[in-house]
Amino acid sequence: MKYKFKSRTVSSEITPQDIYHDRRRVVKSLMALPAAALLPTSAQAGTALAAAPHPDYSLEKRGYDGLTPKKKALSYNNFYELGTGKDDPEFNKDLYSPEPWTISIEGEVNKPRTFDIDQLRKLATMEERIYRLRCVEAWSMVVPWIGFSLSNLINAVEPTGNAKYINFLTFNPEELFPDDANRAIPWPYSEGLRMDEAMHPLTLLTFGIYGEQLPTQSGAPVRMIIPWKYGFKSGKALTKIIFTERKPHTSWNLLQPSEYGFYANVNPEVPHPRWSQSSEKALTSSLWVERRPTEKFNGFDEVASLYSGMDLNKLF
Amino acid sequence: MRRLSAQHVSRIKIVLFILLVLPSIVAATNILRGEVAEPADYITHITGEWTLRLLLLTLFIRPFVNISSWHWLIKLRRMIGLYVFYYAVLHFCAYLLLDLQLDFSTVLEDIIKRKYITLGFIALLLLLPLAITSNDALIKKLGSRRWGRLHQAIYFIVPLGITHYWLQIKGDEYAEPLTYSIITFLLLLMRYPPLAQKLRQR
């Protein structure tokens, strides 16, 4: 049996989940509003990260109705290293510290190197881009991301002629916080892209969100955002990028290949075996979620040419 | 505790009535306070869990009464059963209204094509006659024998509900469905005639 009785995983899994979740809500509600207003804001506000809005990725240009409220975007996350519940990542955000941080670039490159996170932040000019994030679970958020095109980093390390793919890895929780690590899926979380996808200007090496450095629950200090693919492709808290000749193994694809493909392009025509992908629940400022039709490539038609001649029903 | 006056039992019923409605009130309050990022997901999860928990609680009462001889507990079982139906209906409504927002073609597609939804839907349909017949008039009309036989449907409903849960876990999040399965197994084991008799004799 794979399930192991250990540490934090156990306490959260044995306690019925919604009681466990309510525990936090009870604590929150005990901190009555006036008291919460007196709390230092450092608990909520992160370090500012300045970036000029990219003219092509504004609400108006993208045709988005509005941003997802910051509070929702930072409290409803899939980041299994910090727990499998949607509010676990925010609750467990102190499990690791995103500073200091290094990220190593390896494999088929002429200039392999290890970046300190501060060096990496200075590699190119940061831009703010508003992209919709479409999760494979059929919900979406409209979020102002801050970062620069991954191509800046790729060009800096000079891939060799053999580099056909990149593979990017998240930290391994069993190394970073062994006593509190869960084993929801095999670590480290691994994702990858074909080189032309990685070089596409839309692919954003992301350092910030809502005008601040990424908070831990959003994948601090650096993550991918690949806006035309389901969210699970956009690996968080990256520690390593490996340039490879062969298609890398990716986490969800390895676990359930019938449900999660390598490409994972947003596609309303290809249902997940357990639910339809034709529409999505949009997390807006409304108390309720609003259903909206899902767009192919999440509305980023400019990437369609990357897949010409491919059967996207098979290569989902 | 073996014998309680009718007055005591009715007081316990009032307390239980309030306790069992609380999870839904707390959930509604959290949503209306804007604490919940994705209410469809949140309500579906909470109501699904409470449906299963209360189902198991109804199964627990008979063997516990056999052991403890607290026969008055049987009088609480109907209310718990009706709360099972209450949470199951809320669960389905959250799916229908909040999640799929009355997109009936997808609902139909889900019920036909997606096994876990098929099973959950069958379980809900099986709960319906049990809820309808859970009142004095219909118990009398059916006669306790036929009523009892009808309500044995619960032995189908519980495994359907738990399988419905098993089929939607991701990664290895199986601690909760596993817990429910083990408890069910134990509660069924306690009904195994030789064991049930032994427990009763104590």
Coordinates of C-alpha atoms in Angstrom, one line a residue:
Chain A
M1 CA 0.0 0.0 0.0
K2 CA 1.4 3.3 -1.1
Y3 CA -0.3 5.4 1.6
K4 CA 2.0 6.2 4.5
F5 CA 1.0 7.4 7.8
K6 CA 3.3 10.4 8.3
S7 CA 3.3 13.9 9.6
R8 CA 1.2 16.7 8.1
T9 CA -0.4 14.5 5.4
V10 CA -1.9 12.3 8.1
S11 CA -3.4 15.0 10.2
S12 CA -5.1 16.5 7.2
E13 CA -6.2 13.3 5.7
I14 CA -7.6 11.6 8.7
T15 CA -9.6 14.6 9.8
P16 CA -12.5 14.7 7.5
Q17 CA -11.4 17.3 4.9
D18 CA -14.1 19.9 5.3
I19 CA -13.8 19.9 9.1
Y20 CA -10.1 20.3 8.6
H21 CA -10.8 23.2 6.2
D22 CA -13.4 24.7 8.4
R23 CA -10.9 24.7 11.2
R24 CA -9.1 27.5 9.3
R25 CA -12.3 29.3 8.7
V26 CA -13.1 29.1 12.3
V27 CA -9.8 30.6 13.2
K28 CA -10.3 33.3 10.5
S29 CA -13.7 34.1 11.8
L30 CA -12.4 34.3 15.3
M31 CA -10.1 37.1 14.1
A32 CA -13.0 39.5 13.9
L33 CA -12.8 42.1 11.2
P34 CA -11.7 45.1 13.2
A35 CA -8.8 43.1 14.6
A36 CA -7.8 41.9 11.2
A37 CA -7.8 45.5 10.0
L38 CA -5.2 46.3 12.7
L39 CA -2.9 43.5 11.7
P40 CA 0.3 44.5 10.0
T41 CA -0.3 44.3 6.3
S42 CA 2.9 42.4 5.7
A43 CA 1.0 39.2 6.2
Q44 CA -1.0 39.9 3.1
A45 CA 1.0 42.3 0.9
G46 CA 4.1 40.9 -0.7
T47 CA 7.2 42.6 -2.0
A48 CA 6.3 45.0 -4.8
L49 CA 7.5 44.1 -8.3
A50 CA 7.3 46.8 -10.8
A51 CA 6.6 46.1 -14.5
A52 CA 5.1 48.1 -17.4
P53 CA 1.9 46.6 -18.7
H54 CA 2.4 44.9 -22.1
P55 CA 0.1 46.6 -24.5
D56 CA -1.0 43.4 -26.3
Y57 CA -2.1 41.6 -23.1
S58 CA -4.4 44.1 -21.4
L59 CA -8.0 43.3 -20.4
E60 CA -9.3 45.3 -23.4
K61 CA -7.0 43.7 -26.0
R62 CA -7.7 40.2 -24.7
G63 CA -11.4 40.9 -24.4
Y64 CA -11.5 39.9 -20.8
D65 CA -14.3 41.1 -18.6
G66 CA -12.2 41.8 -15.5
L67 CA -9.5 40.4 -13.3
T68 CA -10.1 37.6 -10.8
P69 CA -10.0 39.3 -7.4
K70 CA -6.5 38.8 -5.9
K71 CA -7.9 37.2 -2.8
K72 CA -9.5 34.4 -4.8
A73 CA -6.5 33.9 -7.0
L74 CA -4.2 33.6 -4.0
S75 CA -6.5 31.3 -2.0
Y76 CA -7.6 28.7 -4.6
N77 CA -4.6 27.0 -5.9
N78 CA -3.3 23.6 -7.1
F79 CA 0.2 23.2 -5.7
Y80 CA 0.3 19.6 -4.5
E81 CA 3.8 20.1 -2.9
L82 CA 1.9 22.2 -0.3
G83 CA -1.1 19.9 -0.1
T84 CA -3.9 18.7 -2.3
G85 CA -6.8 20.9 -1.1
K86 CA -7.4 24.1 -2.9
D87 CA -6.7 26.2 0.2
D88 CA -3.8 24.1 1.4
P89 CA -1.1 26.0 -0.6
E90 CA -2.1 29.3 1.1
F91 CA -2.4 27.7 4.5
N92 CA 1.0 25.9 4.1
K93 CA 2.8 28.7 2.5
D94 CA 5.5 28.8 5.2
L95 CA 6.7 25.3 4.5
Y96 CA 9.5 26.6 2.3
S97 CA 11.2 29.9 1.8
P98 CA 11.6 31.2 -1.8
E99 CA 14.7 33.2 -0.8
P100 CA 17.5 32.4 -1.3
W101 CA 16.9 30.4 -4.4
T102 CA 18.9 29.1 -7.3
I103 CA 17.8 27.6 -10.6
S104 CA 20.2 25.5 -12.7
I105 CA 20.1 25.3 -16.5
E106 CA 21.5 22.0 -17.7
G107 CA 21.6 19.6 -20.6
E108 CA 21.9 20.4 -24.3
V109 CA 23.1 24.0 -23.9
N110 CA 26.5 25.6 -24.7
K111 CA 26.4 27.7 -21.6
P112 CA 25.0 25.7 -18.7
R113 CA 24.8 27.8 -15.5
T114 CA 23.1 28.2 -12.2
F115 CA 21.3 31.4 -11.7
D116 CA 20.7 33.1 -8.4
I117 CA 17.0 34.2 -8.4
D118 CA 18.1 37.9 -8.3
Q119 CA 20.4 37.4 -11.3
L120 CA 17.6 35.7 -13.2
R121 CA 15.1 38.5 -12.4
K122 CA 17.6 41.0 -14.1
L123 CA 18.0 38.9 -17.3
A124 CA 15.4 40.8 -19.2
T125 CA 12.8 43.6 -18.7
M126 CA 9.8 42.5 -16.7
E127 CA 6.4 43.0 -18.3
E128 CA 2.9 42.7 -16.9
R129 CA 0.7 40.5 -19.0
I130 CA -2.9 39.7 -18.3
Y131 CA -3.6 36.1 -19.3
R132 CA -6.5 33.8 -18.5
L133 CA -5.3 30.7 -16.7
R134 CA -7.5 27.7 -17.7
C135 CA -7.2 24.7 -15.3
V136 CA -7.8 21.2 -16.6
E137 CA -10.4 21.0 -13.9
A138 CA -12.6 23.3 -15.9
W139 CA -12.2 26.6 -14.0
S140 CA -10.4 29.7 -15.0
M141 CA -8.9 32.9 -13.6
V142 CA -7.9 36.2 -15.2
V143 CA -4.6 37.2 -13.7
P144 CA -2.0 39.9 -14.2
W145 CA 1.3 38.0 -14.4
I146 CA 4.7 39.7 -14.3
G147 CA 7.8 38.2 -16.0
F148 CA 9.5 38.0 -19.4
S149 CA 9.4 35.6 -22.3
L150 CA 11.2 32.3 -21.5
S151 CA 13.0 32.8 -24.9
N152 CA 15.2 35.4 -23.2
L153 CA 16.6 32.7 -20.9
I154 CA 16.8 30.1 -23.7
N155 CA 18.8 32.5 -25.9
A156 CA 21.1 33.3 -23.0
V157 CA 22.2 29.7 -22.5
E158 CA 22.5 28.9 -26.2
P159 CA 20.8 25.5 -26.8
T160 CA 22.8 23.0 -28.9
G161 CA 21.5 21.5 -32.1
N162 CA 20.3 18.5 -30.1
A163 CA 17.9 20.4 -27.9
K164 CA 14.4 19.5 -29.0
Y165 CA 12.6 19.8 -25.6
I166 CA 12.9 21.5 -22.3
N167 CA 12.1 19.8 -19.0
F168 CA 11.4 21.9 -15.9
L169 CA 11.4 20.6 -12.4
T170 CA 9.8 21.9 -9.2
F171 CA 11.6 21.5 -5.9
N172 CA 11.3 18.2 -4.2
P173 CA 9.3 18.6 -0.9
E174 CA 11.0 15.5 0.5
E175 CA 14.3 17.4 0.4
L176 CA 13.0 20.8 1.3
F177 CA 10.7 19.9 4.2
P178 CA 11.0 16.1 4.8
D179 CA 8.9 16.0 8.0
D180 CA 6.0 17.8 6.4
A181 CA 6.2 16.4 2.8
N182 CA 3.1 14.6 1.4
R183 CA 3.4 11.9 -1.2
A184 CA 0.3 12.8 -3.3
I185 CA 2.3 12.3 -6.5
P186 CA 5.9 11.3 -7.2
W187 CA 8.3 14.2 -6.7
P188 CA 9.8 16.3 -8.1
Y189 CA 7.0 17.6 -10.2
S190 CA 8.1 17.6 -13.8
E191 CA 6.8 19.3 -16.8
G192 CA 8.1 20.0 -20.3
L193 CA 7.6 21.8 -23.6
R194 CA 8.7 21.2 -27.2
M195 CA 11.4 23.8 -28.1
D196 CA 9.2 25.8 -30.4
E197 CA 6.6 26.0 -27.6
A198 CA 9.2 27.1 -25.1
M199 CA 10.5 29.7 -27.5
H200 CA 7.0 31.1 -28.3
P201 CA 6.9 34.7 -27.0
L202 CA 3.6 33.9 -25.1
T203 CA 5.5 31.5 -22.8
L204 CA 6.2 33.6 -19.7
L205 CA 8.9 33.0 -17.2
T206 CA 6.9 34.4 -14.3
F207 CA 8.1 36.2 -11.2
G208 CA 5.1 38.2 -10.0
I209 CA 1.4 38.5 -9.8
Y210 CA -0.9 41.5 -9.0
G211 CA 2.1 43.9 -8.9
E212 CA 4.0 41.8 -6.4
Q213 CA 6.6 39.0 -6.3
L214 CA 4.9 35.6 -6.5
P215 CA 3.6 34.6 -3.1
T216 CA 4.5 31.1 -2.1
Q217 CA 1.1 29.6 -2.9
S218 CA 1.4 30.8 -6.5
G219 CA 4.8 29.1 -7.0
A220 CA 7.4 31.5 -5.7
P221 CA 10.0 32.6 -6.6
V222 CA 9.7 31.6 -10.3
R223 CA 7.3 29.6 -12.4
M224 CA 6.1 29.0 -15.9
I225 CA 2.9 30.4 -17.4
I226 CA 2.0 28.8 -20.7
P227 CA -1.4 30.4 -21.3
W228 CA -2.7 28.2 -24.1
K229 CA -2.2 25.1 -22.1
Y230 CA -4.0 23.7 -19.1
G231 CA -2.6 25.1 -15.8
F232 CA -0.8 21.9 -14.8
K233 CA 1.7 22.5 -17.5
S234 CA 2.8 25.7 -15.9
G235 CA 5.2 24.3 -13.3
K236 CA 5.8 26.3 -10.1
A237 CA 8.8 27.0 -7.9
L238 CA 11.3 25.9 -10.5
T239 CA 14.7 24.6 -9.5
K240 CA 16.0 23.1 -12.7
I241 CA 15.5 23.5 -16.5
I242 CA 17.0 20.7 -18.6
F243 CA 17.3 20.9 -22.3
T244 CA 16.8 17.4 -23.8
E245 CA 16.8 15.6 -27.1
R246 CA 14.0 13.3 -26.1
K247 CA 10.5 14.2 -25.0
P248 CA 10.7 14.4 -21.2
H249 CA 8.5 12.5 -18.8
T250 CA 5.9 14.8 -17.3
S251 CA 4.1 14.1 -13.9
W252 CA 0.4 14.0 -14.6
N253 CA 1.0 12.3 -18.0
L254 CA 3.0 9.6 -16.2
L255 CA 0.3 9.1 -13.5
Q256 CA -2.8 9.1 -15.8
P257 CA -1.9 9.1 -19.5
S258 CA -5.5 8.6 -20.5
E259 CA -6.5 11.8 -18.7
Y260 CA -3.5 14.1 -19.1
G261 CA -1.5 14.4 -22.3
F262 CA 2.0 15.8 -22.9
Y263 CA 0.6 18.7 -25.0
A264 CA -2.4 19.6 -22.7
N265 CA -3.5 22.4 -25.1
V266 CA -6.8 23.9 -23.9
N267 CA -9.3 22.3 -26.2
P268 CA -13.1 22.4 -25.7
E269 CA -13.5 19.6 -28.3
V270 CA -11.5 17.0 -26.3
P271 CA -13.3 16.1 -23.1
H272 CA -11.4 14.9 -20.0
P273 CA -12.6 11.3 -19.4
R274 CA -14.4 12.5 -16.2
W275 CA -15.8 15.8 -17.4
S276 CA -16.5 18.0 -20.3
Q277 CA -14.0 20.7 -21.3
S278 CA -16.5 22.6 -23.5
S279 CA -17.0 25.3 -20.8
E280 CA -15.4 26.5 -17.7
K281 CA -16.2 28.1 -14.3
A282 CA -14.8 31.6 -14.3
L283 CA -13.6 32.9 -11.0
T284 CA -14.8 36.5 -11.0
S285 CA -15.7 39.1 -8.4
S286 CA -19.1 37.5 -8.2
L287 CA -20.0 35.4 -5.1
W288 CA -20.8 32.6 -7.5
V289 CA -18.9 31.2 -10.4
E290 CA -20.0 32.0 -14.0
R291 CA -19.9 29.4 -16.7
R292 CA -18.3 30.6 -19.9
P293 CA -17.5 28.6 -23.1
T294 CA -13.9 27.4 -23.3
E295 CA -11.9 28.7 -26.3
K296 CA -9.5 26.6 -28.3
F297 CA -5.9 27.3 -27.1
N298 CA -7.6 29.4 -24.4
G299 CA -8.2 32.1 -27.0
F300 CA -4.6 32.3 -28.1
D301 CA -5.1 31.5 -31.7
E302 CA -1.6 32.6 -32.6
V303 CA -0.2 29.3 -31.4
A304 CA -2.4 27.2 -33.8
S305 CA 0.4 27.1 -36.4
L306 CA 2.7 25.2 -33.9
Y307 CA 0.3 22.2 -34.2
S308 CA -0.5 22.3 -37.9
G309 CA -0.8 18.7 -39.2
M310 CA -1.1 17.2 -35.8
D311 CA -4.3 15.3 -34.7
L312 CA -5.1 17.2 -31.5
N313 CA -7.7 14.6 -30.6
K314 CA -5.0 12.0 -30.2
L315 CA -2.2 14.3 -29.2
F316 CA -4.2 16.0 -26.4
Chain B
M1 CA -28.8 5.7 29.3
R2 CA -30.7 2.5 28.4
R3 CA -34.0 4.0 29.0
L4 CA -34.9 7.6 28.4
S5 CA -38.3 9.3 28.8
A6 CA -40.2 10.4 25.7
Q7 CA -39.5 13.9 26.7
H8 CA -35.8 13.4 26.8
V9 CA -35.8 11.7 23.4
S10 CA -37.7 14.6 21.9
R11 CA -35.2 17.0 23.3
I12 CA -32.3 15.0 21.9
K13 CA -34.1 15.1 18.6
I14 CA -34.3 18.9 18.6
V15 CA -30.5 19.1 19.4
L16 CA -29.7 16.6 16.7
F17 CA -31.9 18.4 14.2
I18 CA -29.9 21.6 14.8
L19 CA -26.5 19.9 14.8
L20 CA -27.1 18.2 11.5
V21 CA -28.3 21.3 9.7
L22 CA -25.2 23.2 10.9
P23 CA -22.7 22.1 8.2
S24 CA -25.0 23.5 5.5
I25 CA -25.5 26.8 7.4
V26 CA -21.8 27.2 8.0
A27 CA -21.1 26.5 4.3
A28 CA -23.8 29.0 3.2
T29 CA -22.4 31.7 5.6
N30 CA -18.9 31.2 4.3
I31 CA -20.0 31.7 0.7
L32 CA -22.2 34.8 1.5
R33 CA -19.2 36.3 3.4
G34 CA -17.2 35.9 0.2
E35 CA -14.8 33.5 1.9
V36 CA -15.0 30.9 -0.8
A37 CA -13.2 31.3 -4.1
E38 CA -15.1 28.6 -5.9
P39 CA -18.5 27.9 -4.3
A40 CA -19.6 25.1 -6.7
D41 CA -16.6 23.0 -5.8
Y42 CA -16.8 23.9 -2.1
I43 CA -20.5 23.0 -1.7
T44 CA -20.3 19.9 -3.8
H45 CA -17.4 18.6 -1.6
I46 CA -19.0 19.4 1.8
T47 CA -22.4 18.1 1.0
G48 CA -20.9 14.9 -0.6
E49 CA -18.9 14.3 2.5
W50 CA -21.9 14.8 4.8
T51 CA -24.1 12.6 2.8
L52 CA -21.6 9.7 3.2
R53 CA -20.9 10.4 6.9
L54 CA -24.6 10.5 7.8
L55 CA -25.2 7.4 5.7
L56 CA -22.6 5.5 7.7
L57 CA -24.1 7.0 10.9
T58 CA -27.5 5.4 10.0
L59 CA -25.8 2.1 9.5
F60 CA -24.0 2.4 12.8
I61 CA -27.2 2.8 14.9
R62 CA -28.5 -0.8 14.6
P63 CA -25.3 -2.6 15.7
F64 CA -24.7 0.0 18.4
V65 CA -28.2 -0.5 19.8
N66 CA -27.6 -4.2 19.8
I67 CA -24.5 -3.8 21.9
S68 CA -25.6 -1.0 24.2
S69 CA -29.4 -1.6 24.4
W70 CA -30.0 2.1 24.0
H71 CA -33.1 1.4 22.1
W72 CA -34.2 5.0 22.0
L73 CA -31.4 5.6 19.5
I74 CA -33.5 3.9 16.8
K75 CA -35.9 6.8 17.1
L76 CA -33.2 9.2 15.8
R77 CA -32.4 7.1 12.8
R78 CA -35.2 8.4 10.6
M79 CA -34.1 12.0 11.1
I80 CA -30.5 11.1 10.2
G81 CA -31.7 9.3 7.1
L82 CA -33.7 12.3 6.0
Y83 CA -30.6 14.5 6.5
V84 CA -28.8 12.0 4.2
F85 CA -31.4 12.9 1.6
Y86 CA -31.1 16.6 2.4
Y87 CA -27.3 16.6 1.8
A88 CA -27.6 14.4 -1.2
V89 CA -30.1 16.7 -2.8
L90 CA -28.0 19.8 -2.0
H91 CA -25.0 17.9 -3.5
F92 CA -26.9 17.3 -6.7
C93 CA -28.3 20.8 -6.8
A94 CA -24.8 22.3 -6.4
Y95 CA -23.7 20.2 -9.4
L96 CA -26.8 21.1 -11.4
L97 CA -27.1 24.8 -10.5
L98 CA -23.7 26.0 -9.5
D99 CA -21.3 23.7 -11.4
L100 CA -23.1 23.0 -14.7
Q101 CA -25.6 25.9 -14.4
L102 CA -28.5 24.0 -15.9
D103 CA -26.6 22.9 -19.0
F104 CA -28.8 19.9 -19.4
S105 CA -27.1 18.4 -22.4
T106 CA -23.9 18.2 -20.4
V107 CA -25.8 16.8 -17.4
L108 CA -27.2 14.1 -19.6
E109 CA -23.9 13.4 -21.1
D110 CA -22.3 13.2 -17.7
I111 CA -25.0 10.8 -16.3
I112 CA -24.7 8.5 -19.3
K113 CA -21.0 8.6 -20.0
R114 CA -19.2 9.3 -16.8
K115 CA -19.3 6.3 -14.5
Y116 CA -18.9 8.2 -11.2
I117 CA -21.8 10.5 -12.0
T118 CA -23.9 7.5 -13.2
L119 CA -23.4 5.8 -9.9
G120 CA -24.0 8.9 -7.8
F121 CA -27.2 9.6 -9.7
I122 CA -28.5 6.0 -9.2
A123 CA -27.7 6.3 -5.5
L124 CA -29.7 9.6 -5.4
L125 CA -32.7 7.9 -7.2
L126 CA -32.6 5.0 -4.7
L127 CA -32.6 7.4 -1.8
L128 CA -35.8 9.1 -3.1
P129 CA -38.3 6.3 -2.2
L130 CA -36.7 5.9 1.2
A131 CA -37.1 9.6 1.9
I132 CA -40.7 9.6 0.7
T133 CA -41.6 6.7 2.9
S134 CA -39.9 8.0 6.0
N135 CA -43.1 9.2 7.8
D136 CA -45.5 7.6 10.1
A137 CA -48.4 7.5 7.7
L138 CA -46.5 5.6 5.0
I139 CA -44.8 3.3 7.5
K140 CA -48.2 2.3 8.7
K141 CA -49.6 2.0 5.2
L142 CA -46.7 -0.2 4.0
G143 CA -46.5 -2.2 7.1
S144 CA -43.2 -2.5 8.9
R145 CA -42.2 -5.6 7.1
R146 CA -42.5 -4.2 3.6
W147 CA -41.1 -0.9 4.8
G148 CA -38.1 -2.6 6.2
R149 CA -37.5 -4.5 3.0
L150 CA -37.7 -1.3 1.0
H151 CA -35.2 0.4 3.3
Q152 CA -32.7 -2.4 2.8
A153 CA -31.9 -0.5 -0.4
I154 CA -29.5 1.3 1.8
Y155 CA -27.1 -1.7 1.4
F156 CA -26.9 -0.7 -2.3
I157 CA -26.8 3.0 -1.7
V158 CA -23.8 3.0 0.5
P159 CA -21.4 1.1 -1.8
L160 CA -22.7 3.2 -4.7
G161 CA -21.9 6.4 -2.8
I162 CA -18.5 5.2 -1.8
T163 CA -17.6 4.0 -5.3
H164 CA -18.8 7.4 -6.6
Y165 CA -16.1 8.9 -4.3
W166 CA -13.4 6.4 -5.2
L167 CA -13.8 7.1 -8.9
Q168 CA -12.9 10.8 -8.6
I169 CA -9.8 10.9 -6.6
K170 CA -6.6 12.3 -8.1
G171 CA -3.1 11.1 -7.3
D172 CA -3.1 9.1 -4.2
E173 CA -5.7 11.1 -2.2
Y174 CA -7.4 7.9 -1.1
A175 CA -7.3 8.3 2.7
E176 CA -10.9 9.5 2.9
P177 CA -12.6 7.0 0.6
L178 CA -10.5 4.3 2.2
T179 CA -11.7 5.4 5.7
Y180 CA -15.3 5.3 4.6
S181 CA -14.8 1.9 3.0
I182 CA -13.2 0.4 6.1
I183 CA -16.0 1.8 8.4
T184 CA -18.6 0.4 6.0
F185 CA -16.9 -3.0 6.0
L186 CA -16.9 -3.0 9.8
L187 CA -20.5 -1.9 10.1
L188 CA -21.5 -4.7 7.6
L189 CA -19.4 -7.2 9.5
M190 CA -21.3 -6.4 12.7
R191 CA -24.4 -7.5 10.9
Y192 CA -23.0 -10.9 10.0
P193 CA -25.5 -13.1 11.9
P194 CA -23.1 -15.1 14.1
L195 CA -21.2 -12.0 15.1
A196 CA -24.3 -9.9 15.5
Q197 CA -25.6 -12.6 17.9
K198 CA -22.4 -12.6 19.9
L199 CA -22.5 -8.8 20.2
R200 CA -26.1 -8.9 21.4
Q201 CA -25.4 -11.5 24.1
R202 CA -22.8 -9.4 25.8

